[in-house]
Structures are given as C-alpha cells and as structure tokens.
PDB file of C-alpha atoms in Angstrom:
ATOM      1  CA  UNK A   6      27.308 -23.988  44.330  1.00 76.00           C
ATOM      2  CA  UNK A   7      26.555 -20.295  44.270  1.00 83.00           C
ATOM      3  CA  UNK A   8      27.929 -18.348  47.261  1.00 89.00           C
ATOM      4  CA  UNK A   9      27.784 -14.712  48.547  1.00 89.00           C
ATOM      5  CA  UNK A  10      31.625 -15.160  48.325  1.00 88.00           C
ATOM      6  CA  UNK A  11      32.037 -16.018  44.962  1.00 85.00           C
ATOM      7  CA  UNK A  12      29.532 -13.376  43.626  1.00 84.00           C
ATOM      8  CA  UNK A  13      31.531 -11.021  45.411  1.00 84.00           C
ATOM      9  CA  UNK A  14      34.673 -12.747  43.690  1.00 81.00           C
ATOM     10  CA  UNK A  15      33.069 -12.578  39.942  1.00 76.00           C
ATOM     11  CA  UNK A  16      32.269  -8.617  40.603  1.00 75.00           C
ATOM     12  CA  UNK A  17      36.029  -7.891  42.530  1.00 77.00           C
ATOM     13  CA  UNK A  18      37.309  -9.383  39.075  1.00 70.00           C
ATOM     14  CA  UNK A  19      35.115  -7.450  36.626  1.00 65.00           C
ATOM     15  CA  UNK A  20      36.248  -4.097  38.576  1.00 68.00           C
ATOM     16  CA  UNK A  21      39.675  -4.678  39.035  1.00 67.00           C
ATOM     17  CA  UNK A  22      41.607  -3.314  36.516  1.00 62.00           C
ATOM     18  CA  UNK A  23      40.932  -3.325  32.611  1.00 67.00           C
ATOM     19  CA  UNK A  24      38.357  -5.409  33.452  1.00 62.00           C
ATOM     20  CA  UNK A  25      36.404  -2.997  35.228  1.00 63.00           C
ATOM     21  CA  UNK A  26      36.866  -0.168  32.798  1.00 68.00           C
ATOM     22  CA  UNK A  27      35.202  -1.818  30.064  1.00 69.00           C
ATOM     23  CA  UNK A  28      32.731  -3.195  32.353  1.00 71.00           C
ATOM     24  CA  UNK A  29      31.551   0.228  33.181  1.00 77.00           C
ATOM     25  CA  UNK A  30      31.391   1.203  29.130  1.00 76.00           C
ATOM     26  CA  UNK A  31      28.862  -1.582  28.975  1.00 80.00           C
ATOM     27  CA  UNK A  32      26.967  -0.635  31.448  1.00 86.00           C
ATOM     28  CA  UNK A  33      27.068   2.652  30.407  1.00 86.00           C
ATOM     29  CA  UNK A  34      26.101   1.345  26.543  1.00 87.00           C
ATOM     30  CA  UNK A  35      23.326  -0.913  27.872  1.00 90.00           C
ATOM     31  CA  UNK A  36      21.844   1.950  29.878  1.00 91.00           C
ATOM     32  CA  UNK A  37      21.438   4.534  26.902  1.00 93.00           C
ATOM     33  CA  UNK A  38      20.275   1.388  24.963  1.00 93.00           C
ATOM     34  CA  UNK A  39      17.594   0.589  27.082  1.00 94.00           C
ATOM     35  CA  UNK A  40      16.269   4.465  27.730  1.00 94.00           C
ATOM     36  CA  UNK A  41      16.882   4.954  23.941  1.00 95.00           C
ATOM     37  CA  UNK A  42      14.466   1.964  23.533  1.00 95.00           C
ATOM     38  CA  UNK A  43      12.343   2.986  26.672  1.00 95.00           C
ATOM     39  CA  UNK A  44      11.550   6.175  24.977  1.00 96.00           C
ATOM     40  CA  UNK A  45      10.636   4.454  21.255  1.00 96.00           C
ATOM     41  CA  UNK A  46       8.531   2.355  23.079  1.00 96.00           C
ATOM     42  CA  UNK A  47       6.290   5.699  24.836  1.00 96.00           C
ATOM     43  CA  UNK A  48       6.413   7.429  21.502  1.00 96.00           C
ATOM     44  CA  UNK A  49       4.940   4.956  19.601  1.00 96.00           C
ATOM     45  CA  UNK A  50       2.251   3.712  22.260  1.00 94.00           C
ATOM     46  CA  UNK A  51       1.078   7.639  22.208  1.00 93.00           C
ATOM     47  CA  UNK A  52       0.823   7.407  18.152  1.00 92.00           C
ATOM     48  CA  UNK A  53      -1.097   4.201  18.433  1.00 90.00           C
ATOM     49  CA  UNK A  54      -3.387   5.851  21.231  1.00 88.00           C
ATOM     50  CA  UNK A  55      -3.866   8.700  18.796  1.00 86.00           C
ATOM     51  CA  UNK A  56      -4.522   6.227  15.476  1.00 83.00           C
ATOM     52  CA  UNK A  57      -7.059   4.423  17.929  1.00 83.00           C
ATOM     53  CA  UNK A  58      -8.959   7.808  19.026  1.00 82.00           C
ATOM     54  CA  UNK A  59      -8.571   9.410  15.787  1.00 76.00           C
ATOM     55  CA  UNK A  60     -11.890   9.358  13.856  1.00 65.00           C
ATOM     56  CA  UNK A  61     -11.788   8.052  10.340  1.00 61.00           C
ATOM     57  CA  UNK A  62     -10.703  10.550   7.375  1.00 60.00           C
ATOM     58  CA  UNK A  63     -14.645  11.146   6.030  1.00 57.00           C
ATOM     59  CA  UNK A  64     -14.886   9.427   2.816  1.00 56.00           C
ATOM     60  CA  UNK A  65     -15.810  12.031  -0.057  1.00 60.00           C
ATOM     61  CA  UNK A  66     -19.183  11.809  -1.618  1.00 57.00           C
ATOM     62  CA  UNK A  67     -19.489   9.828  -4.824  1.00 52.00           C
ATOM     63  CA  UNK A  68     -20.050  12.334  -7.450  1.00 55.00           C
ATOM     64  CA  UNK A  69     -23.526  12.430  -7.929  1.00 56.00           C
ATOM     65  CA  UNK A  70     -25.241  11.750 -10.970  1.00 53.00           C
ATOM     66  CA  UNK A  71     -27.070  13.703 -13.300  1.00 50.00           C
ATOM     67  CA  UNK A  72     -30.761  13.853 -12.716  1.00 58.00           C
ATOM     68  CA  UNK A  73     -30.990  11.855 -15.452  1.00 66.00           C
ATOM     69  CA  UNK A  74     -34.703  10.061 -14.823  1.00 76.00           C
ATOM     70  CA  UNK A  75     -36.120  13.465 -14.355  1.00 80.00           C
ATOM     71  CA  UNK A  76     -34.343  14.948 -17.859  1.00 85.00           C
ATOM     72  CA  UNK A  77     -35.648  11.193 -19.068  1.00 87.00           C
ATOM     73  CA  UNK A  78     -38.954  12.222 -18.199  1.00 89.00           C
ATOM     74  CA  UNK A  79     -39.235  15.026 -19.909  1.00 91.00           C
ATOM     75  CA  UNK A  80     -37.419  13.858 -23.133  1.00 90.00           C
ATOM     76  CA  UNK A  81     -40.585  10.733 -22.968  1.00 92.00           C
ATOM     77  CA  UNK A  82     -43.126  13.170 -22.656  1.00 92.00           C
ATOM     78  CA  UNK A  83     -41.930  15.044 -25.377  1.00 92.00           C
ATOM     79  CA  UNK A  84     -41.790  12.285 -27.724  1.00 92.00           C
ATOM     80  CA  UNK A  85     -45.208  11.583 -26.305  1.00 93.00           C
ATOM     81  CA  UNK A  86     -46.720  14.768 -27.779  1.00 90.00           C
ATOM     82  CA  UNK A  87     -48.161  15.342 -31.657  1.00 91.00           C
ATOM     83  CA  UNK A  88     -46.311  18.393 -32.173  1.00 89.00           C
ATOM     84  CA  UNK A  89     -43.551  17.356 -34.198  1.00 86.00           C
ATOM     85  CA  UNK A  90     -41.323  20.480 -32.711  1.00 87.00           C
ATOM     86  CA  UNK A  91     -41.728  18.530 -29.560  1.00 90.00           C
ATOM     87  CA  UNK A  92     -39.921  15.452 -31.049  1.00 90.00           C
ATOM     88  CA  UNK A  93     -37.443  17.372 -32.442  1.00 89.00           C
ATOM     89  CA  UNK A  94     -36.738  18.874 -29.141  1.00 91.00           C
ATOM     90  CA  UNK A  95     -37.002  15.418 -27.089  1.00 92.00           C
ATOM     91  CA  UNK A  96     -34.273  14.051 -29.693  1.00 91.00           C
ATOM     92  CA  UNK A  97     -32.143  17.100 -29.357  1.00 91.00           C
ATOM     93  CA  UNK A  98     -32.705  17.137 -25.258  1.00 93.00           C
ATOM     94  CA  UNK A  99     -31.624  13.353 -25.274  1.00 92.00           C
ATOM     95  CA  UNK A 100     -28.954  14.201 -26.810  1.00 93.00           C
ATOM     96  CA  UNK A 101     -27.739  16.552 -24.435  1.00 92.00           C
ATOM     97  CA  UNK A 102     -28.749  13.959 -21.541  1.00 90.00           C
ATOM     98  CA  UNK A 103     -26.110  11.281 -23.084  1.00 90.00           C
ATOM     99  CA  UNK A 104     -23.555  14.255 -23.894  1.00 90.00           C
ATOM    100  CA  UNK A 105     -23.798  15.209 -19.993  1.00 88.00           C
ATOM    101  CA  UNK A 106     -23.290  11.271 -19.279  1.00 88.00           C
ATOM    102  CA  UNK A 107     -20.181  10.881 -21.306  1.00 87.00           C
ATOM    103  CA  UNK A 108     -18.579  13.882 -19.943  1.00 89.00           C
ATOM    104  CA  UNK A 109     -19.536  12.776 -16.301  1.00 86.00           C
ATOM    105  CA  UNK A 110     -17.345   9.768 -17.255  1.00 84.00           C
ATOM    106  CA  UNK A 111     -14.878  11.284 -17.759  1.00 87.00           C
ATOM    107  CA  UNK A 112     -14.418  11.144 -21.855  1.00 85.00           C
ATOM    108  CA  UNK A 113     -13.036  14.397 -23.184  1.00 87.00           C
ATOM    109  CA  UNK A 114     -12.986  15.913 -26.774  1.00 86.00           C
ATOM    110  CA  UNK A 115     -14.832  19.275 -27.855  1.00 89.00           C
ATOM    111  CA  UNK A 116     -17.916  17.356 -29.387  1.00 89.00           C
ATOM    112  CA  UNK A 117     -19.745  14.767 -28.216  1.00 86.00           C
ATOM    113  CA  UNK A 118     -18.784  13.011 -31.552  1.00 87.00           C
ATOM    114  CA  UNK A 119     -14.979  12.946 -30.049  1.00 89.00           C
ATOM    115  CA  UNK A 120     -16.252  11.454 -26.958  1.00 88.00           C
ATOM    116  CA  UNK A 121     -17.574   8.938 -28.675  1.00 87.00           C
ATOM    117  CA  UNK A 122     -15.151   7.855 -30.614  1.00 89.00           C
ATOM    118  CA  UNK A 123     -13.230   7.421 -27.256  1.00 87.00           C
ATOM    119  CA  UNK A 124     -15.705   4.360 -26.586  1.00 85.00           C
ATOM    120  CA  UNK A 125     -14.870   0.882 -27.879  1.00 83.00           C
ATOM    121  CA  UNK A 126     -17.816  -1.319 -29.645  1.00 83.00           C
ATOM    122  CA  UNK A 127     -16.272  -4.378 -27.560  1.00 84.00           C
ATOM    123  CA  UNK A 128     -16.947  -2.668 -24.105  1.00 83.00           C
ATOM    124  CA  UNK A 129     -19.842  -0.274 -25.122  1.00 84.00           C
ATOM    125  CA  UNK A 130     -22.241  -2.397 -27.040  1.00 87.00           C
ATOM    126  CA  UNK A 131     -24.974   0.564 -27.244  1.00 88.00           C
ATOM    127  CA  UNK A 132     -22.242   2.736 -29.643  1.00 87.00           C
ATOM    128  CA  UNK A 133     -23.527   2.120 -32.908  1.00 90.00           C
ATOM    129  CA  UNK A 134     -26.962   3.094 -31.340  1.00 90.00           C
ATOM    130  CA  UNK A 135     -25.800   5.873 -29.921  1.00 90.00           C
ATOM    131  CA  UNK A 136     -23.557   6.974 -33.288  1.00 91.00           C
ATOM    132  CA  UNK A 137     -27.105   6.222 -34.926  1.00 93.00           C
ATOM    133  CA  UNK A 138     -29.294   8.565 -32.745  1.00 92.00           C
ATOM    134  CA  UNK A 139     -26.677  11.093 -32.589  1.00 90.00           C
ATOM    135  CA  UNK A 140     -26.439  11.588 -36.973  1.00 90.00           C
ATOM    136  CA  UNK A 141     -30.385  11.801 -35.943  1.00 88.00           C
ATOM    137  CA  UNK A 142     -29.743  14.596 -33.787  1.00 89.00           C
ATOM    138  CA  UNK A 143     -27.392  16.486 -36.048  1.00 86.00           C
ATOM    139  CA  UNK A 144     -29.225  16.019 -39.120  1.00 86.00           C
ATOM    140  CA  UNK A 145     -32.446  17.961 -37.019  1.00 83.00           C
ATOM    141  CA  UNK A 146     -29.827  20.306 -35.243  1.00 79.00           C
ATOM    142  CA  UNK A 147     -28.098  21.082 -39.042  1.00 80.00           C
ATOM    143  CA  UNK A 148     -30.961  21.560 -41.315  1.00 75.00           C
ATOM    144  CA  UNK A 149     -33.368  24.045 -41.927  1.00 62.00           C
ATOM    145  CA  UNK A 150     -36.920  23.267 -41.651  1.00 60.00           C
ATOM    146  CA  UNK A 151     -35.918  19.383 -41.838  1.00 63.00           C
ATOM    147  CA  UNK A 152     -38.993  16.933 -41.431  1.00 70.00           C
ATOM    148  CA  UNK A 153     -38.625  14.181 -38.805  1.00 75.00           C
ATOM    149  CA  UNK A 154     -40.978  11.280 -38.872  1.00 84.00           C
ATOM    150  CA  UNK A 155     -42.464  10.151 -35.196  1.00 87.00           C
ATOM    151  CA  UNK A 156     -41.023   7.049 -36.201  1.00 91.00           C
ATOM    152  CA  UNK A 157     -37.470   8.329 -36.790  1.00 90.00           C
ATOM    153  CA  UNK A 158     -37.639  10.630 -33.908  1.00 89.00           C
ATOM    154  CA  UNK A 159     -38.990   7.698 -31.488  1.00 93.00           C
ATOM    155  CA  UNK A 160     -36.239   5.507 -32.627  1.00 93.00           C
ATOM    156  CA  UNK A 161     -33.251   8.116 -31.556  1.00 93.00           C
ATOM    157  CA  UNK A 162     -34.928   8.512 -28.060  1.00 93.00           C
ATOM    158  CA  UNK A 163     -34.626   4.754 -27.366  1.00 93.00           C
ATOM    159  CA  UNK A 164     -30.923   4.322 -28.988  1.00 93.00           C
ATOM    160  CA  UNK A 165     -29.873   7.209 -26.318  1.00 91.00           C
ATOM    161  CA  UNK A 166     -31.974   5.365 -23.762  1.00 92.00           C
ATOM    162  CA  UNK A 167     -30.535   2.291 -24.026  1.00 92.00           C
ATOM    163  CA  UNK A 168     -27.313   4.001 -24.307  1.00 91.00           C
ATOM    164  CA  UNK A 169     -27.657   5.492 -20.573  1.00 89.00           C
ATOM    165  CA  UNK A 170     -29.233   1.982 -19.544  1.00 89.00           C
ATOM    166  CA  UNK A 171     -25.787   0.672 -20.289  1.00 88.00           C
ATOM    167  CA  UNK A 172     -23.595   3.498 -19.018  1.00 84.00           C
ATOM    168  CA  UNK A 173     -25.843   2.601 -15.446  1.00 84.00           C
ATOM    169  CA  UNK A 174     -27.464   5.749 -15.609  1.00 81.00           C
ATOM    170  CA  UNK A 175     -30.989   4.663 -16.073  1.00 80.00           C
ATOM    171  CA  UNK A 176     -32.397   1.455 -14.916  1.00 74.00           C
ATOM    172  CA  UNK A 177     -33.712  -1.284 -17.382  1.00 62.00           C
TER     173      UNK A 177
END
C-alpha cells in the first residue's frame, strides 16, 4: 500500500545524489517541452481563428464573352438585306465574329487561318465549315469587284454560325 512515508522515500531517493541531479534535468527538459508545446498550441489556435474569420479570396470574374448574339444580329440582318454589299459585309463581319472567338480561346497565330489550323477535325467538328466560310471570306476580302451569290454568301454565314454554336458561343 501507498503511504505518505514511502512517497516521501521514492522522492528522498530521486534527490539524493546523482539521482537527483538528473532528476532536476528532466524536469527542467519536460518544462521547456511543455511551454515549447504550450506556445505551438496558442499560435496555431490564433491562425485557425484568423482562417475562420477571414473572408474568402473573391473569385475573379470569368472572362466575359464577346457580345456575340448582338454582332450575330447584325451579321443576320445583313444577310437579310438585297443589297449584295450587305452580304458581302455580313460574311466579312462573321468572319471577324469567329476570329474574335478563336482568339478569346486562347489560339494564337497572326491570321485567323493559323488559328485554325491549331483546331483538330476530331474535337472541332465545325472546321471544315469554318475553313469553307473562311476561303468565302477571303475570296470577297481579295478580289476586286468579285460577285457573291445570296446563296454563297448565306451559306458562309451559317458555316461561321454553327462554328460559334459549337465553340458555346451562340446557342442552338
């Protein structure tokens, strides 16, 4: 059994002596220890409280689209018109509508014919439609005086608009 006398025994024989000495270095160890550990304990309950109060970083915009449907508009009404200027100019203006939605993506090159040719048929199905409306463009763009059929003009307009259909930026 457990007596006041043989407590007082157990500590006479850890401080008498060797014995004591390195009793006193633990003590001594076990103290810094625990205030070492005290104090990692405070600093990282205050970082927590600050994580906890902090507000969320505020997420950046998404990059905002080009007003495509309101460029679309005009390119429609355009093609809409019997001047035949103004379906050269609604091929030429669609154009420039899928030029500004390849470069929005991120595809680089100096012409829009370099961007394309950074597409793949596999993952772009529109590209051969788009190649084909784009020659359109080029051949009106490149030639003097060059006749364009409604039909011919019409077509290009719809291979660029099912183009930006598929890049998402028009709806079906």
């Amino acid at each position: 059994m457990i007596t006041a006398e043989r407590i007082n025994q157990f500590f006479s024989f850890l401080y008498a002596g060797d014995v004591g000495a390195v009793a006193f270095w633990l003590r001594l160890a076990a103290g810094v220890v625990s205030s070492a550990l005290l104090a990692a304990i405070i600093v990282i309950a205050l970082k927590i409280h600050d994580l906890v109060r902090a507000k969320p970083p505020a997420a950046e915009p998404a990059p905002e689209r080009p007003k495509v449907p309101a460029a679309w508009e005009e390119v429609m009404a355009k093609i809409e018109s019997p001047n035949p200027s103004d379906w050269h100019r609604a091929v030429i203006l669609a154009d420039a509508v899928f030029d500004g939605a390849l470069k929005e993506r991120g595809l680089l090159g100096e012409t829009m014919g370099d961007r394309l040719k950074q597409l793949d048929r596999t993952s772009f199905a529109a590209l051969d439609g788009a190649w084909e409306a784009h020659k359109i463009r080029n051949r009106i763009a490149h030639e003097a005086a060059g006749v364009l059929a409604y039909q011919e003009a019409r077509r290009a307009v719809l291979l660029f608009g099912e183009a930006l259909r598929e890049l998402g930026y028009m709806k079906e």
